[in-house]
Amino acid sequence: MDKTLSSLAEAVSGIGDGATIMIGGFGGSGAPIELIHALIDRGSRNLTVINNNAGNGHVGIAAMIEQNMISKMICSFPRSADPKVFTDLYLSGGIELDLVPQGTLAERIRAGGAGIPAFYTPTGFGTDLAVGKPIAEFEGRSYVQERWLKADFALIKAELGDPMGNLTYRMAARNFNPLMAMAAERTIAQVSSLVPLGEIDPESVVTPGIFVDGLVEISTPKQEEILNRRGARYPESAA
Amino acid sequence: MDKTLSSLAEAVSGIGDGATIMIGGFGGSGAPIELIHALIDRGSRNLTVINNNAGNGHVGIAAMIEQNMISKMICSFPRSADPKVFTDLYLSGGIELDLVPQGTLAERIRAGGAGIPAFYTPTGFGTDLAVGKPIAEFEGRSYVQERWLKADFALIKAELGDPMGNLTYRMAARNFNPLMAMAAERTIAQVSSLVPLGEIDPESVVTPGIFVDGLVEISTPKQEEILNRRGARYPESAA
Amino acid sequence: MSEQLNAIKLSNAQIAWRAAQDIEDGSYVNLGIGFPEMIAKFQPQGRDVVYHTENGVLGFGKAPPEGEEDWDLINAGKKAITLKPGSAFFHHADSFAMVRGGHLDLAVLGAYQVAETGDLANWSTGRGGVPAVGGAMDLVHGAKRVAVVTDHVTKTGEPKLVKHCTMPLTGVGCVTRIYTSLAVVDIDQGHFLLREKLAALSFDDLQALTGATLNIAGGISDLDTPKL
Amino acid sequence: MSEQLNAIKLSNAQIAWRAAQDIEDGSYVNLGIGFPEMIAKFQPQGRDVVYHTENGVLGFGKAPPEGEEDWDLINAGKKAITLKPGSAFFHHADSFAMVRGGHLDLAVLGAYQVAETGDLANWSTGRGGVPAVGGAMDLVHGAKRVAVVTDHVTKTGEPKLVKHCTMPLTGVGCVTRIYTSLAVVDIDQGHFLLREKLAALSFDDLQALTGATLNIAGGISDLDTPKL
C-alpha cells in the first residue's frame, strides 16, 4: 500500500469548481501552504472553505480569497487586520460567511468523521449564533443542536508520514488537522518527512492511515507566520 | 504539582457505597487489576460499574461480582463462560444490566468527558436496544439519540505517568482507558512506570494530566488474561 | 434433501475463501469475531489488506506462536495478534469513529438470519440468557460494504435467508452481500439477488431452501471454490 | 466624576494582579486573548498553575525572547509561547472537550457588558463589520469558574455591569465573578454581590456607576492592590 503522490499538482488535481474543502491550520501554524498554493495554481473556483480563520497576509487562504476562488467561508474567527480583502468582500456581499464557535467547529468536524449526524452543546445557547437551531433541555440545562460537518476534500499538514498515511504532527500545528483528516471524502496530507513503513511508532501515530488518501512530501515546508512577517505574496506576481 | 498517591489503599479510599465507577480495560487487556483488588479490600458495595465486559475468571471485575459489590453493570458484552457468577446473578435478578453497543458505549463516555449531553448515532436503530429512545431523521436516515455517561470515579491503567498525570498506554491496553479518564469526577490511574516531569514527550501524551486526579505506580502490574490462565482468584482465600 | 445438501455444501473454510476473493487490494476490513476471522487466512496473494479491530488496532497480522503471546496485544475476540509495519493504536472512541464514520471498506459478520431487506439478526436468539451485543450493532453501520458469511440454513434445515427476521435485529437494511454454504446473494433494493450458486444444486432446490424470493439479473455464475 | 475616577481607578495590570490572587495552587486555567493574558504575569509565588490554550497546548510558559520564536508553538492569540515540563499537545476537539467538559478550574475573559444574571457580552458590538467569535462562546461554558476582567465603565462612562446586556450575548448566566477597575463583584443567584471596592470610592458613588443593584452580604472589603 503506497499512498504517496508524485507532485503537488497531482495532489490537488481532483479538486474541481464548487468543492467543499477543509484546510488545516490555526492562524499561522499547521497550514498546508504548499497544497494551498498548488490549488491556487490549479485555479478552482466557487469553493467552500472550512478553516478556523479566513487567512492572514497574502499567502495561503488569504491568497485564495484574493484570487476570488472562495464563495463561502465556514470559520470561527475571520477578522484580520491584514488583508482587508475578506472584510471588503464580506461587506460587499461577495463572499458568504458561516460563523461557528471554535469548539463547536472542531466538534462538528469530528462528528462528521465519526458518523454522528448531530449533537447537543451548551455553546451558543441564547446567542445570535443559535438562532434557528433546535434547543433541548437535559437535566435542567438548555443545549443547542449542532450538525456534523463534512467535506469533499481535506488539505492538511503533518510532520511525519509513512506510505500507508499514518501521520504525526508538530507541536501546536496539530490543531484541526487530525479532525479534518477524518471528515473528508478525500484527505491529502503534505508531510515534512516521508518515512518508510514501520518507522512511526504505532503508539505515537496521531492520524491512522485509514483517514488519509494521499500524501506528498514537502521537506522544507513554508510556515505561514514566517511568510507573512516577510510580507510574502502568492502568486509572487500578485504584488 | 504532584498527583502521586502513596498507596493503593489511599487511591481507592474515597470510593464509597453506591458510587458509579468506570473501570478501564477490554477483556484481559488494560484492566487496572491492582486498583480493582484494592477496592475489593476496601469492600465498597452497591456499586454501578461501567466496563466493556462483566469480568472473566475470578479476578478483577469478576471477583468484585463474586464479592457481591456490584448492583449494576453497564457494558456491551457481559457474557462469559467462566465465571457463571454474573450469569447466575443476572438471571436471578441479583444484578442489573444496562446493555449498550460497544461503539455507543465508547461514544457516550467520550460525550460525558466532552460536555456533550446527547448525540445521534445510526447504531441500534430499529433494534431492541433503541426502545424508548428518541429517534430523529437527518438527511433521510434514522438515528437514535444517546446520552452521555459520567461517573464518580474512573479506575484506569496506563503505561507511563508523570507527577502531573500525563499518561501513555501500552498497545491495545489503551482501549477505554483514555475515554474514562475524561468522564469521571475523580480519575485514578495505576501506571507501570512513574517518570519525572518532562520525560514524556508532549507529542506522545495520550491522556493530558488535566483528566487525571491521582496516580499510583505499580511497577510490575498483573495482567488479567495471564492471571486467568493460571486460575488465579482474588482474594486468594476465596478459592 | 438434508444428507444430499451436507454432501455438496461448502465448508466454513470454503465460504471464507469465497468471501476473501472479493476483498480488494488496499481495503480496510473488519472481520467479525469467530467464523468471519477465518477470511484473513485466504486473502489472495498480492493484495494488501489492512485489518481493523474494535479494541483499537489497525494493521495487525497473524496470531503469534503459542507461548509468545502478549496479552496486551489482542483483537476484539480477545485472541493474541501480532503487528505488521504501519500499524497504529488508538482508543475506543477513535476506533468506532472509523466504523461509524464510514472509513471501513468492508465489515464481514456472521448471522442467525438475514432478511431480503438487508436486516440482520446476529446478536441474540431472543431466547433468554445473558444478552451481549459487543460491537455488532456498530459494525453493521458505516462500512461501505457489510457482508455476511453463514450456512444457508440452520442446523435443523430452516432458511437463514428470510423475508423478515424473527430474531432480535442487529441492524435494519444494512447487509449488502451474503456468502452462504450454497450461494452468493446480494441485497438489491429490498430483494435477494442470486449471483452465484453451487453447480450441483438446481435453482429450484436453492429457492426451496431460501425464505424469500431469489431474484436474478444478468445470469447466475457457478459458486466454485477449492477443496478446503 | 470622570476625572476623579481616572485618578483612583485600577490600571489593567492592577485588575490582572487582583484576579491572579484568586487562582489556586494546582489550577487549570484558560486566559482569554488580550487583557486576561496579563494575569499570568502576576501569578503568586509558590502556586503551580497549568495554562490551557484552545489550539491544543496544556502547560505552556512565557513568551520566548524575540527572534527565538517557533511559530508552530503559539497560543490562541497567535503569540509565540514556550513549553514547561509536563506539557502536552492535543487536537482541537480534545482541547474543547477540556473546556466544555468542565475540566478547567477557571476561565477569565474580557467583557463589553456583564448582566446581574451572569450573562456576558464580549464578542460583538452588534454594530456591523466582520463578526468573529473564536472560542469565547465555548469558554464561558464548562469552566468551574468563569471570571471577567474589565473596566467598571466604558470610555464614555456608561456602566459595563448592567441589568440586561444590550449587546449580542456570548453566553447566558455564565459569569461567576467580575474584577473591575473599581470593585470585585460576584454573581449570586441573578444579582450582583459586592465583595470589594476601592477604599477611595463610596458605595453610593460605585452604585451610581453600576447599571444594576449592588447587593451586600457579609461586608465589603477594601480592594487593595500594589502600584502596577
XYZ file of C-alpha atoms in Angstrom, chain B residues 3-115:
113
model
C -0.683 13.910 41.926
C 1.197 10.838 43.084
C -0.577 8.786 45.735
C 1.361 6.820 48.298
C -0.646 3.607 48.246
C -3.399 1.661 46.522
C -5.443 1.905 49.692
C -5.221 5.704 49.555
C -6.120 5.619 45.861
C -9.471 3.918 46.455
C -10.184 5.336 49.905
C -12.804 7.787 48.623
C -14.909 5.214 46.786
C -17.915 4.709 48.993
C -21.014 2.547 48.749
C -23.302 3.390 45.838
C -20.627 5.015 43.704
C -20.615 4.819 39.906
C -17.209 3.666 38.668
C -15.759 3.403 35.198
C -13.110 0.703 35.024
C -10.786 0.593 32.034
C -9.878 -2.458 30.038
C -11.189 -4.692 27.288
C -11.249 -8.389 28.059
C -7.922 -9.158 29.689
C -6.035 -6.076 28.433
C -5.834 -2.726 30.151
C -7.653 -3.639 33.341
C -6.272 -1.887 36.451
C -6.130 -5.146 38.413
C -4.293 -3.766 41.442
C -6.727 -0.849 41.813
C -9.692 -3.210 41.498
C -8.261 -5.545 44.098
C -7.601 -2.621 46.420
C -11.267 -1.715 46.008
C -12.212 -5.297 46.879
C -10.101 -4.937 50.022
C -11.969 -1.721 50.816
C -15.231 -3.618 50.361
C -17.476 -0.909 48.864
C -20.969 -2.130 47.999
C -23.903 -1.333 45.779
C -21.609 -0.052 43.035
C -22.533 0.701 39.425
C -19.650 -0.395 37.217
C -19.067 0.669 33.619
C -16.752 -1.607 31.628
C -16.969 -3.300 28.252
C -17.369 -6.710 29.874
C -18.583 -8.181 33.142
C -15.386 -9.865 34.144
C -13.652 -13.115 33.367
C -12.246 -15.743 35.677
C -12.048 -14.953 39.355
C -10.007 -11.750 39.486
C -10.715 -8.098 38.673
C -14.359 -7.228 37.953
C -15.371 -10.896 38.107
C -14.047 -11.011 41.665
C -15.978 -7.812 42.512
C -19.154 -9.538 41.306
C -18.277 -12.662 43.292
C -17.855 -10.446 46.363
C -21.330 -9.019 45.728
C -20.033 -5.447 45.425
C -21.820 -4.557 42.177
C -25.528 -3.872 41.887
C -25.473 -2.721 38.253
C -23.240 -3.284 35.224
C -23.228 -1.026 32.168
C -21.434 -2.922 29.399
C -21.555 -4.247 25.847
C -20.553 -7.859 26.341
C -21.278 -9.351 29.775
C -21.385 -12.959 28.561
C -18.612 -15.196 29.787
C -18.119 -18.951 30.022
C -16.243 -18.571 33.295
C -17.316 -17.499 35.818
C -21.056 -18.088 35.787
C -21.489 -15.719 38.703
C -22.684 -12.779 36.576
C -24.996 -15.064 34.607
C -26.468 -16.618 37.734
C -26.880 -13.258 39.492
C -28.415 -11.665 36.399
C -30.881 -14.484 35.784
C -31.941 -14.458 39.435
C -32.407 -10.685 39.398
C -29.477 -10.078 41.726
C -27.672 -7.675 39.411
C -28.981 -5.081 36.998
C -27.643 -4.906 33.428
C -27.659 -1.937 31.072
C -26.579 -3.371 27.724
C -25.004 -0.807 25.352
C -23.479 -1.397 21.913
C -19.714 -1.148 22.190
C -19.233 1.888 19.937
C -22.137 3.673 21.584
C -20.645 2.895 24.997
C -17.326 4.440 23.928
C -19.017 7.496 22.410
C -21.285 8.026 25.430
C -18.258 8.034 27.707
C -16.403 10.444 25.420
C -19.522 12.653 25.351
C -19.535 12.679 29.153
C -15.946 13.836 29.127
C -16.514 16.400 26.384
C -19.624 18.087 27.809
